[in-house]
PDB file of C-alpha atoms in Angstrom:
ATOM      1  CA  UNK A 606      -2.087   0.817  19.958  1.00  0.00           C
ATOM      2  CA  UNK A 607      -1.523   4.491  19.510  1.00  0.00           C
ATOM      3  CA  UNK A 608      -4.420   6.758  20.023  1.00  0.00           C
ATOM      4  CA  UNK A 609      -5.296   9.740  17.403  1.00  0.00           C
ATOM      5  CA  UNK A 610      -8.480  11.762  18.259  1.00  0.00           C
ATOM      6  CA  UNK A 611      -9.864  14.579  15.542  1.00  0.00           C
ATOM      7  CA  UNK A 612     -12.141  16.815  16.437  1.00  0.00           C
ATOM      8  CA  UNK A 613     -14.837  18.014  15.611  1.00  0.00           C
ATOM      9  CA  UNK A 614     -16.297  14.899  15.121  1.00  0.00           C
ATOM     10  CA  UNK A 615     -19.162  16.758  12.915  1.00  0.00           C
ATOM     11  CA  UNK A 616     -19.612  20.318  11.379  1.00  0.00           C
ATOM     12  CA  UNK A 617     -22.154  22.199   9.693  1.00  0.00           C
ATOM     13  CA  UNK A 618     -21.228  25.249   8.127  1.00  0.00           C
ATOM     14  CA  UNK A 619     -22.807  28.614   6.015  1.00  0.00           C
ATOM     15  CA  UNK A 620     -20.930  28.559   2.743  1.00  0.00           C
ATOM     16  CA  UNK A 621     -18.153  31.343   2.252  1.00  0.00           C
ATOM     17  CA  UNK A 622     -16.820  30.177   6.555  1.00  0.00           C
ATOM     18  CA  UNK A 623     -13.598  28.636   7.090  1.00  0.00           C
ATOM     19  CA  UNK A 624     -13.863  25.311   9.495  1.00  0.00           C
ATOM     20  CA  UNK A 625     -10.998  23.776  11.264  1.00  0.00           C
ATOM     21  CA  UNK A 626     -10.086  20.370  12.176  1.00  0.00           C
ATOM     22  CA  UNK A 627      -7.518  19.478  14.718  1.00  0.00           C
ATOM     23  CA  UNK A 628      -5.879  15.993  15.075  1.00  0.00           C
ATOM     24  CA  UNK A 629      -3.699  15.185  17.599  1.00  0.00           C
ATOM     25  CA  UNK A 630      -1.855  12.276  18.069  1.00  0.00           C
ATOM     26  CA  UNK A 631      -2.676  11.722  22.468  1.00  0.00           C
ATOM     27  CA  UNK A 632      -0.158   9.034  23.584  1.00  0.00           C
ATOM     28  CA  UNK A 633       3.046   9.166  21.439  1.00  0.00           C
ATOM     29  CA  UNK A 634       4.624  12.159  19.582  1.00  0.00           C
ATOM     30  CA  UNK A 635       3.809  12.639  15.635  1.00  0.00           C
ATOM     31  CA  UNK A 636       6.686  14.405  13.348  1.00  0.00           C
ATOM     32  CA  UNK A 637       4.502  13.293  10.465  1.00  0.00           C
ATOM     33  CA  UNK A 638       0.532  13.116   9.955  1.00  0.00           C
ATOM     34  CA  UNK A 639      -1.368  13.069   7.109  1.00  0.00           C
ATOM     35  CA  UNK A 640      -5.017  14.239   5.657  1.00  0.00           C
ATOM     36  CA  UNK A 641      -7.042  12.440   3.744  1.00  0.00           C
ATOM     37  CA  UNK A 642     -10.397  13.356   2.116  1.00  0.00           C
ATOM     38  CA  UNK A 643     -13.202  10.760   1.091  1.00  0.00           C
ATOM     39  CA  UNK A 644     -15.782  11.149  -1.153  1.00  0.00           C
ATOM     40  CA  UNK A 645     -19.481   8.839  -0.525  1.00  0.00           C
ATOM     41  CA  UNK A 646     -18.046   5.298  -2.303  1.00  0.00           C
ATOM     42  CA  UNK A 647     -15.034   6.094  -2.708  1.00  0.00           C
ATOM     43  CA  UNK A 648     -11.619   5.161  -1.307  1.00  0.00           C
ATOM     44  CA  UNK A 649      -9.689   8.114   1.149  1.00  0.00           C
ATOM     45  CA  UNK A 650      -7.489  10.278  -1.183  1.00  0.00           C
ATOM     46  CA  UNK A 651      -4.347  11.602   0.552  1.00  0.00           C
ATOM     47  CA  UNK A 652      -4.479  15.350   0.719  1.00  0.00           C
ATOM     48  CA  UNK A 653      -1.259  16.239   1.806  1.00  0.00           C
ATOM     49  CA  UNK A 654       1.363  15.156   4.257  1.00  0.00           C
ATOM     50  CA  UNK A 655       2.157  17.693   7.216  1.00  0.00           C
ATOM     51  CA  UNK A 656       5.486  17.496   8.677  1.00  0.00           C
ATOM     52  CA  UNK A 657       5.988  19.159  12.151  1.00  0.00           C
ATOM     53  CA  UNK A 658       7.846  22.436  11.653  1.00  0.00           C
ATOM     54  CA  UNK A 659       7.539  22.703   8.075  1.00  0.00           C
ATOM     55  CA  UNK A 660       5.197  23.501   5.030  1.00  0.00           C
ATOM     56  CA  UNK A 661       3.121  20.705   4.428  1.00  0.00           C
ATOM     57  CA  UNK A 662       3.047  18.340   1.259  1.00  0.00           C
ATOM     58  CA  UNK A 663       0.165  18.738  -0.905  1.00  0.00           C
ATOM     59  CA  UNK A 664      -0.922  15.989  -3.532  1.00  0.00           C
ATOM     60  CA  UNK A 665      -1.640  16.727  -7.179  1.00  0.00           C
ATOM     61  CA  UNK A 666      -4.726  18.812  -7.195  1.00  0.00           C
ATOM     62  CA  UNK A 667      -5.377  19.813  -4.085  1.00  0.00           C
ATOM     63  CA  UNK A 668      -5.316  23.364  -2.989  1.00  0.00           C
ATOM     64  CA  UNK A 669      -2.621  24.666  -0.612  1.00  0.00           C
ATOM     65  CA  UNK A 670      -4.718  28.057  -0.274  1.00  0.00           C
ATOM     66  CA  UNK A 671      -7.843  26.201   0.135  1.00  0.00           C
ATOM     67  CA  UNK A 672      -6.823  23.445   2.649  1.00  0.00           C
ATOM     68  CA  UNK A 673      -4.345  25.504   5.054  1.00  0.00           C
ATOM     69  CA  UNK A 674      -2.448  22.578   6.578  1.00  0.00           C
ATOM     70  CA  UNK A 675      -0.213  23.749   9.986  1.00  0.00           C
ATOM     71  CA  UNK A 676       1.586  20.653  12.479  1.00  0.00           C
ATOM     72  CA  UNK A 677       3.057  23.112  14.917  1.00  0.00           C
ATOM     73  CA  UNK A 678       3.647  20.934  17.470  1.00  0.00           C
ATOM     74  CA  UNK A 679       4.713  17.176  17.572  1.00  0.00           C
ATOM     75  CA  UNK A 680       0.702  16.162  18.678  1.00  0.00           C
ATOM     76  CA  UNK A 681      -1.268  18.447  17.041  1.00  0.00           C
ATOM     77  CA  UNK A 682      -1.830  19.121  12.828  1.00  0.00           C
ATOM     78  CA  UNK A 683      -4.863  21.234  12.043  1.00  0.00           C
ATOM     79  CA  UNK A 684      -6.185  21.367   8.611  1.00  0.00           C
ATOM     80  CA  UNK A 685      -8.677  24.690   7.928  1.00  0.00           C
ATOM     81  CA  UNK A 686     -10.997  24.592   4.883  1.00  0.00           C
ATOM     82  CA  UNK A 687     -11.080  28.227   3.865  1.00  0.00           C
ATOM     83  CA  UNK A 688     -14.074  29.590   2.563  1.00  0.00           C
ATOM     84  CA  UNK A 689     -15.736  26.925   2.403  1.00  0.00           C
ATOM     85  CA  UNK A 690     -18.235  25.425  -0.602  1.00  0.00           C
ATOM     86  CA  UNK A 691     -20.748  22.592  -0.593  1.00  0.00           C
ATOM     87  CA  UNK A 692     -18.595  20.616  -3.284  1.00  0.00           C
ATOM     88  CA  UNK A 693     -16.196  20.836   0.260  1.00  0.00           C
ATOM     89  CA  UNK A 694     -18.667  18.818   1.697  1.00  0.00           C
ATOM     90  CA  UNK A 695     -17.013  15.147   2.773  1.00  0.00           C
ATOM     91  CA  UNK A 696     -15.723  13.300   5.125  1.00  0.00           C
ATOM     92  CA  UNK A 697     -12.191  14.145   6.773  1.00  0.00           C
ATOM     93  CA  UNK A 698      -9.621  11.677   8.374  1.00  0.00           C
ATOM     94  CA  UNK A 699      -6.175  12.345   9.525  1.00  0.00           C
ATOM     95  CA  UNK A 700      -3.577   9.787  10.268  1.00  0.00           C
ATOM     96  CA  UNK A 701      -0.438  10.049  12.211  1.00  0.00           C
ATOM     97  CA  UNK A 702       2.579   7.754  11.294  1.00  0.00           C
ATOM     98  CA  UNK A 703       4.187   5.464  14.016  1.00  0.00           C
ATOM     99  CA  UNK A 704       7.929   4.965  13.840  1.00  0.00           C
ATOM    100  CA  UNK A 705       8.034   1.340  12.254  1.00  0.00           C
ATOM    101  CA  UNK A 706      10.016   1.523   8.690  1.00  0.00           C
ATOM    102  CA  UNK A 707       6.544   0.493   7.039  1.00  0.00           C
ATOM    103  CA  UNK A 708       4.720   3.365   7.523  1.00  0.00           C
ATOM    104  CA  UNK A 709       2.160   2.007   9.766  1.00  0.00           C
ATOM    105  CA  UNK A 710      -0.410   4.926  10.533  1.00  0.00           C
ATOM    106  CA  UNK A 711      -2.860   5.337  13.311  1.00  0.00           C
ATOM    107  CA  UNK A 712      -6.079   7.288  12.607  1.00  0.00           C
ATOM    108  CA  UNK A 713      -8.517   9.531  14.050  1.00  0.00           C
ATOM    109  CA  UNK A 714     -12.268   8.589  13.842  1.00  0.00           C
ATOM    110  CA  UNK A 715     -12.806  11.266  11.198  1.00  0.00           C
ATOM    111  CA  UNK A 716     -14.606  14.708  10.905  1.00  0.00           C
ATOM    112  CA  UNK A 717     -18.081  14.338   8.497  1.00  0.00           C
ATOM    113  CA  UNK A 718     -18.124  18.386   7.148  1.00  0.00           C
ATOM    114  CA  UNK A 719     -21.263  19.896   5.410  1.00  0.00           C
ATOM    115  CA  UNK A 720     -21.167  23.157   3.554  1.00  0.00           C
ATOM    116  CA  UNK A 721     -24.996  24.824   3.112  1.00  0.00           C
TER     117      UNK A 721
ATOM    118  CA  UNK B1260       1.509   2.901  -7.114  1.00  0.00           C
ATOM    119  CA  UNK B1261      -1.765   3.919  -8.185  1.00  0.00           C
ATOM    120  CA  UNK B1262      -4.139   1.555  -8.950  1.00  0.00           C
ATOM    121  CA  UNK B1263      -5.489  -0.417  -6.662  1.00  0.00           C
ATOM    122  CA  UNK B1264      -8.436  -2.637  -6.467  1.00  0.00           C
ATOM    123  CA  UNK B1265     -10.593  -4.312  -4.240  1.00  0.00           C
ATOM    124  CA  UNK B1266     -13.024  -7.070  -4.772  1.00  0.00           C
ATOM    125  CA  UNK B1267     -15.768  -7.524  -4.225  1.00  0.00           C
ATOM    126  CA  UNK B1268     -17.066  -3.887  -3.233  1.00  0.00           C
ATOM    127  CA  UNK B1269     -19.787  -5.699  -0.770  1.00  0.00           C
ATOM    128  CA  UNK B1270     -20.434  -8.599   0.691  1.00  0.00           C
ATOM    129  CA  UNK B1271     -23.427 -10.478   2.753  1.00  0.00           C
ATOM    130  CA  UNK B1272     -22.189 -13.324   4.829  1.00  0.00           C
ATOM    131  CA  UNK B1273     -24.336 -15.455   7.082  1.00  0.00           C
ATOM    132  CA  UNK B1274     -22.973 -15.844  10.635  1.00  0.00           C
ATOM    133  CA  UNK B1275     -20.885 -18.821  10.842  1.00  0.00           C
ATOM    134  CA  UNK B1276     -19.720 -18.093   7.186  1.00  0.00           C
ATOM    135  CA  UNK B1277     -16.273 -18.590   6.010  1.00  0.00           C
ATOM    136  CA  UNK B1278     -15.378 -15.422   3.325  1.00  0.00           C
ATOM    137  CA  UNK B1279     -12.452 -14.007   1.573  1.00  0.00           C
ATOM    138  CA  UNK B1280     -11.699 -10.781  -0.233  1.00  0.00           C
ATOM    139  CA  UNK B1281      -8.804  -9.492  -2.561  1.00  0.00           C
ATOM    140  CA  UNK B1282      -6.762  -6.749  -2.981  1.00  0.00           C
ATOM    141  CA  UNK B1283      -5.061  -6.256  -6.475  1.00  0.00           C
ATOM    142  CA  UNK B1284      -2.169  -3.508  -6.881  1.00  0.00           C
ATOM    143  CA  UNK B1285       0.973  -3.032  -9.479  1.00  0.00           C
ATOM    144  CA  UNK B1286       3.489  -5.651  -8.191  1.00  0.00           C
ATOM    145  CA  UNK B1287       6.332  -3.414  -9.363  1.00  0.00           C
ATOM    146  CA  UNK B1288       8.064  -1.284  -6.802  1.00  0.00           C
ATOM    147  CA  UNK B1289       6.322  -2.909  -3.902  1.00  0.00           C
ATOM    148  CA  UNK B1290       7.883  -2.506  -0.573  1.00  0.00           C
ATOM    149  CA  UNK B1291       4.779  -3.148   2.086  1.00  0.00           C
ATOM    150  CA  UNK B1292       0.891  -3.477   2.081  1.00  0.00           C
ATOM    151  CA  UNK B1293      -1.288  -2.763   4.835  1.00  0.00           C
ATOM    152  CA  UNK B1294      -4.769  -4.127   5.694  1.00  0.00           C
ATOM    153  CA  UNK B1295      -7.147  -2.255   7.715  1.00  0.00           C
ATOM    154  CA  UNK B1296     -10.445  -2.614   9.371  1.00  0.00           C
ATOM    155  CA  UNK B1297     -13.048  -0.070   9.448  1.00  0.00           C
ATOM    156  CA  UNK B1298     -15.865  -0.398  11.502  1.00  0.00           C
ATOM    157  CA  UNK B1299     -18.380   2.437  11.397  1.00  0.00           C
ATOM    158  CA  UNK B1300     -18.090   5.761  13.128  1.00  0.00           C
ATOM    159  CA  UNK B1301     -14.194   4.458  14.877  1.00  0.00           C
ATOM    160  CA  UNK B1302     -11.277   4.971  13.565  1.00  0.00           C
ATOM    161  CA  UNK B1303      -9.446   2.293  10.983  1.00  0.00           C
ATOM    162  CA  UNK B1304      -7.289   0.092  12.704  1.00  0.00           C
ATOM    163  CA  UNK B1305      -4.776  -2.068  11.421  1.00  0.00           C
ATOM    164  CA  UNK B1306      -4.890  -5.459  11.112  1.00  0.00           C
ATOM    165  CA  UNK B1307      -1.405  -6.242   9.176  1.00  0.00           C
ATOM    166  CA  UNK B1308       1.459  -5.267   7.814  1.00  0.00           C
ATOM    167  CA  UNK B1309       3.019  -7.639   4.926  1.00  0.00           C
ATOM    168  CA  UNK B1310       6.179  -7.480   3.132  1.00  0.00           C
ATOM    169  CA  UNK B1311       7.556 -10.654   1.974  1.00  0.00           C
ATOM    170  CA  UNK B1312       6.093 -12.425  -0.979  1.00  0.00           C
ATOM    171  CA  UNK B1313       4.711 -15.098   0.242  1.00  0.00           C
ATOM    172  CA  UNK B1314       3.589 -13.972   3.551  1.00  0.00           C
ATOM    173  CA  UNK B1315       0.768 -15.183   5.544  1.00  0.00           C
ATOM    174  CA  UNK B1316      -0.049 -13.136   8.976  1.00  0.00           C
ATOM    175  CA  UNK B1317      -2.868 -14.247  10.987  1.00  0.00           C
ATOM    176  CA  UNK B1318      -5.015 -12.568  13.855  1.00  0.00           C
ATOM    177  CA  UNK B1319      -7.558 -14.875  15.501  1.00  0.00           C
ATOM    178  CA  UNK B1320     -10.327 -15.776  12.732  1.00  0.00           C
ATOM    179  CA  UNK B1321      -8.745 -13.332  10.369  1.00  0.00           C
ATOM    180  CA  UNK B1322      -5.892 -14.108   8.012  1.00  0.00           C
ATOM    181  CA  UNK B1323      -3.903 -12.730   4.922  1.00  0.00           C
ATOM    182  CA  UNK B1324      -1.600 -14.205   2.170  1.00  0.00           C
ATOM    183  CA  UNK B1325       0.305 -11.775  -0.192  1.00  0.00           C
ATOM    184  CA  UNK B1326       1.992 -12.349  -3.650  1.00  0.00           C
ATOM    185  CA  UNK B1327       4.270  -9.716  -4.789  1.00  0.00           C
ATOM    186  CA  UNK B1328       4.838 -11.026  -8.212  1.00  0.00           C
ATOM    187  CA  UNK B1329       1.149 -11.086  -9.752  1.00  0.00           C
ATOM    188  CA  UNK B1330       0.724  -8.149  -7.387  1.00  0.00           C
ATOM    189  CA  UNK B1331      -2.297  -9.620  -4.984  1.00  0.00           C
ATOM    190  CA  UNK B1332      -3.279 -10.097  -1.267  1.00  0.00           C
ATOM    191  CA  UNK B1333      -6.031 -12.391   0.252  1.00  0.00           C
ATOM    192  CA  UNK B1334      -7.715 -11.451   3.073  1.00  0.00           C
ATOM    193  CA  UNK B1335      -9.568 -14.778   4.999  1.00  0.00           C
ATOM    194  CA  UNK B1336     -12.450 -14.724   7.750  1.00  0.00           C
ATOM    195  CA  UNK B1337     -13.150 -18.049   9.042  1.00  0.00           C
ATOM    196  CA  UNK B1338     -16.165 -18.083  10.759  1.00  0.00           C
ATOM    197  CA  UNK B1339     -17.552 -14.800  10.588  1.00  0.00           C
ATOM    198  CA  UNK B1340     -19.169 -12.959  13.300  1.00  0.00           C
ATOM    199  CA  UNK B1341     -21.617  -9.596  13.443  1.00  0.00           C
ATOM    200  CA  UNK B1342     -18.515  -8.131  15.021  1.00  0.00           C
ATOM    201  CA  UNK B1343     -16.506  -8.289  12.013  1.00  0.00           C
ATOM    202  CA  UNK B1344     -18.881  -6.045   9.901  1.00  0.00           C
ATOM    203  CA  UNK B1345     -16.547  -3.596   8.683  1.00  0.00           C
ATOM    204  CA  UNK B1346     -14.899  -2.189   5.811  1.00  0.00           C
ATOM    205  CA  UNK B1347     -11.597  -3.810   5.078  1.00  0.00           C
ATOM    206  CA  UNK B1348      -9.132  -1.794   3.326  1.00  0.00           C
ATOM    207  CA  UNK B1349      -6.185  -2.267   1.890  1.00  0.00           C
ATOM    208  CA  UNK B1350      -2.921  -0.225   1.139  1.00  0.00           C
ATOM    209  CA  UNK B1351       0.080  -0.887  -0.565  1.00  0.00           C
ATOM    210  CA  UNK B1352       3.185   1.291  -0.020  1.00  0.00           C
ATOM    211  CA  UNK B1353       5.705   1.394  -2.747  1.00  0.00           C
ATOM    212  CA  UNK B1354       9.492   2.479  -2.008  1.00  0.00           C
ATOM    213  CA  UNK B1355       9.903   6.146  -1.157  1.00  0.00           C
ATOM    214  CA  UNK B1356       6.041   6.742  -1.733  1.00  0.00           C
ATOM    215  CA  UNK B1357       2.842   7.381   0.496  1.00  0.00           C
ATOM    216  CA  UNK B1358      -0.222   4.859   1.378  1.00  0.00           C
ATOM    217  CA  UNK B1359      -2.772   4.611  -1.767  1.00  0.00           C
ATOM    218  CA  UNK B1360      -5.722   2.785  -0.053  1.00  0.00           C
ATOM    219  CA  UNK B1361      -8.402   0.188  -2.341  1.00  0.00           C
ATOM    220  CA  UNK B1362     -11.595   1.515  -2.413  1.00  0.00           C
ATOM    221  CA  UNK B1363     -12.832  -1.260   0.543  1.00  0.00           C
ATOM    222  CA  UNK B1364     -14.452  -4.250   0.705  1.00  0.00           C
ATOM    223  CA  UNK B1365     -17.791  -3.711   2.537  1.00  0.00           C
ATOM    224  CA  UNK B1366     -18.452  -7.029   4.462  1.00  0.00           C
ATOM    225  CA  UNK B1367     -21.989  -7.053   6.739  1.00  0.00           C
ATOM    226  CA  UNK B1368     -22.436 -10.364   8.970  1.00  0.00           C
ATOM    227  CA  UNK B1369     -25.960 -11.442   8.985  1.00  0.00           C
ATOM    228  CA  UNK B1370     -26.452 -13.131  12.639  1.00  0.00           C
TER     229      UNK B1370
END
C-alpha cells in the first residue's frame, strides 16, 4: 500500500513556540490530506482537510490561526501549532487520500507533541 | 454522520480465541465504512472498505459483515493471535462528507 511518513515522530516544546509537523505522502502524489488530532481515550477528530494549492478546510472549532495548515506541493502538507499551550499537548496524525471513490486514506505513524 | 460507536472499548482474548466487535453508526446517508487496524506506534492500516448492505469482506482470520439499514458492522477474528493486538477502528463515510472514526475497540491477545 501507499506509504505516508510524518515527522517528527516526537516533540517537546517551551510553551509560547510554534512546532511543525510535515507529512508527506512518499510513493504516490496527494491533492488531498487531512489532520487529525486525538485526545488520551478518545477517537481522532478531523482537524481540517488541506487541499494542495488552496486554503485548507477547518472543522467546527478548530483554529485556523492556531493550527496554520499549508499542502504546497502534491507530497508534502505541514501543519504548525502556533504558540503553542500545554492544553496543545496530543497526539497528531495526518492522512493522505488515495484515488478510490471511497475515500480510502493512508496514514502517517503520528507525531506525540508536549507543550511544558 | 456523527455518532458513532464502538463496542466493547477493550477486550482480553486468550490465544486461540475466537472474538468479535461492533461498530454502530446512523444508517441514514451511508455511502461507505472503513475498518482499520492500529497497532501501536505504526501507522493505521486498512483492513476494508464496505459498501453494500449486506457485505461480508474477509482477510485471512479477520472478517466483517455490514448492515446499512439498522446501521451496524461486525468485525470477526477467528483464532486470534498476539499479532493481532491492535486497536480496530472503524469509519463510516456518508455522501459528500469526511471520515468520522469510532472511538476503537482495544483488543490485547494473551499468548
Amino acid at each position: 500500500g501507499a506509504v505516508v511518513s510524518q515527522h517528527p515522530s516526537w516533540v517537546i516544546c517551551k510553551s509560547g513556540t510554534s512546532v511543525k509537523i510535515e507529512c508527506r505522502s512518499l510513493d504516490f502524489q496527494a491533492t488531498t490530506m487531512f489532520w487529525y488530532r486525538q485526545f488520551p481515550k478518545q477517537s481522532l477528530m478531523l482537524m481540517a482537510t488541506s487541499n494542495e494549492g488552496s486554503k485548507a478546510t477547518y472543522e467546527q472549532g478548530v483554529e485556523k490561526d492556531k493550527f496554520l495548515i499549508n499542502h504546497a506541493s502534491l507530497t508534502l502538507s505541514t501543519l504548525t501549532v502556533t504558540s503553542a499551550h500545554p492544553e496543545d499537548s496530543s497526539f497528531y496524525i495526518c492522512s493522505a487520500r488515495g484515488g478510490d471513490q471511497y475515500n480510502e486514506q493512508f496514514f502517517g505513524p503520528g507525531t506525540r507533541l508536549t507543550v511544558l | 454522520i456523527l455518532n458513532v460507536e464502538q463496542s466493547p472499548q477493550s477486550l482480553h482474548v486468550q490465544e486461540g480465541d475466537s472474538t468479535n466487535f461492533t461498530c454502530s453508526f446512523p444508517s441514514s446517508n451511508f455511502y461507505a465504512l472503513h475498518w482499520y487496524r492500529w497497532e501501536t506506534a505504526k501507522s493505521p492500516e486498512a483492513l476494508f472498505v464496505m459498501t453494500l448492505n449486506g457485505d461480508e469482506k474477509k482477510k485471512g482470520r479477520i472478517s466483517a459483515t455490514l448492515n446499512t439499514k439498522e446501521g451496524y458492522s461486525y468485525l470477526y477474528i477467528k483464532g486470534s493471535q498476539p499479532e493481532d493486538s491492535a486497536t480496530y477502528l472503524c469509519a463510516p463515510l456518508g455522501y459528500g462528507q469526511n471520515f468520522v472514526f469510532g472511538p476503537g475497540t482495544r483488543l490485547s491477545v494473551l499468548p
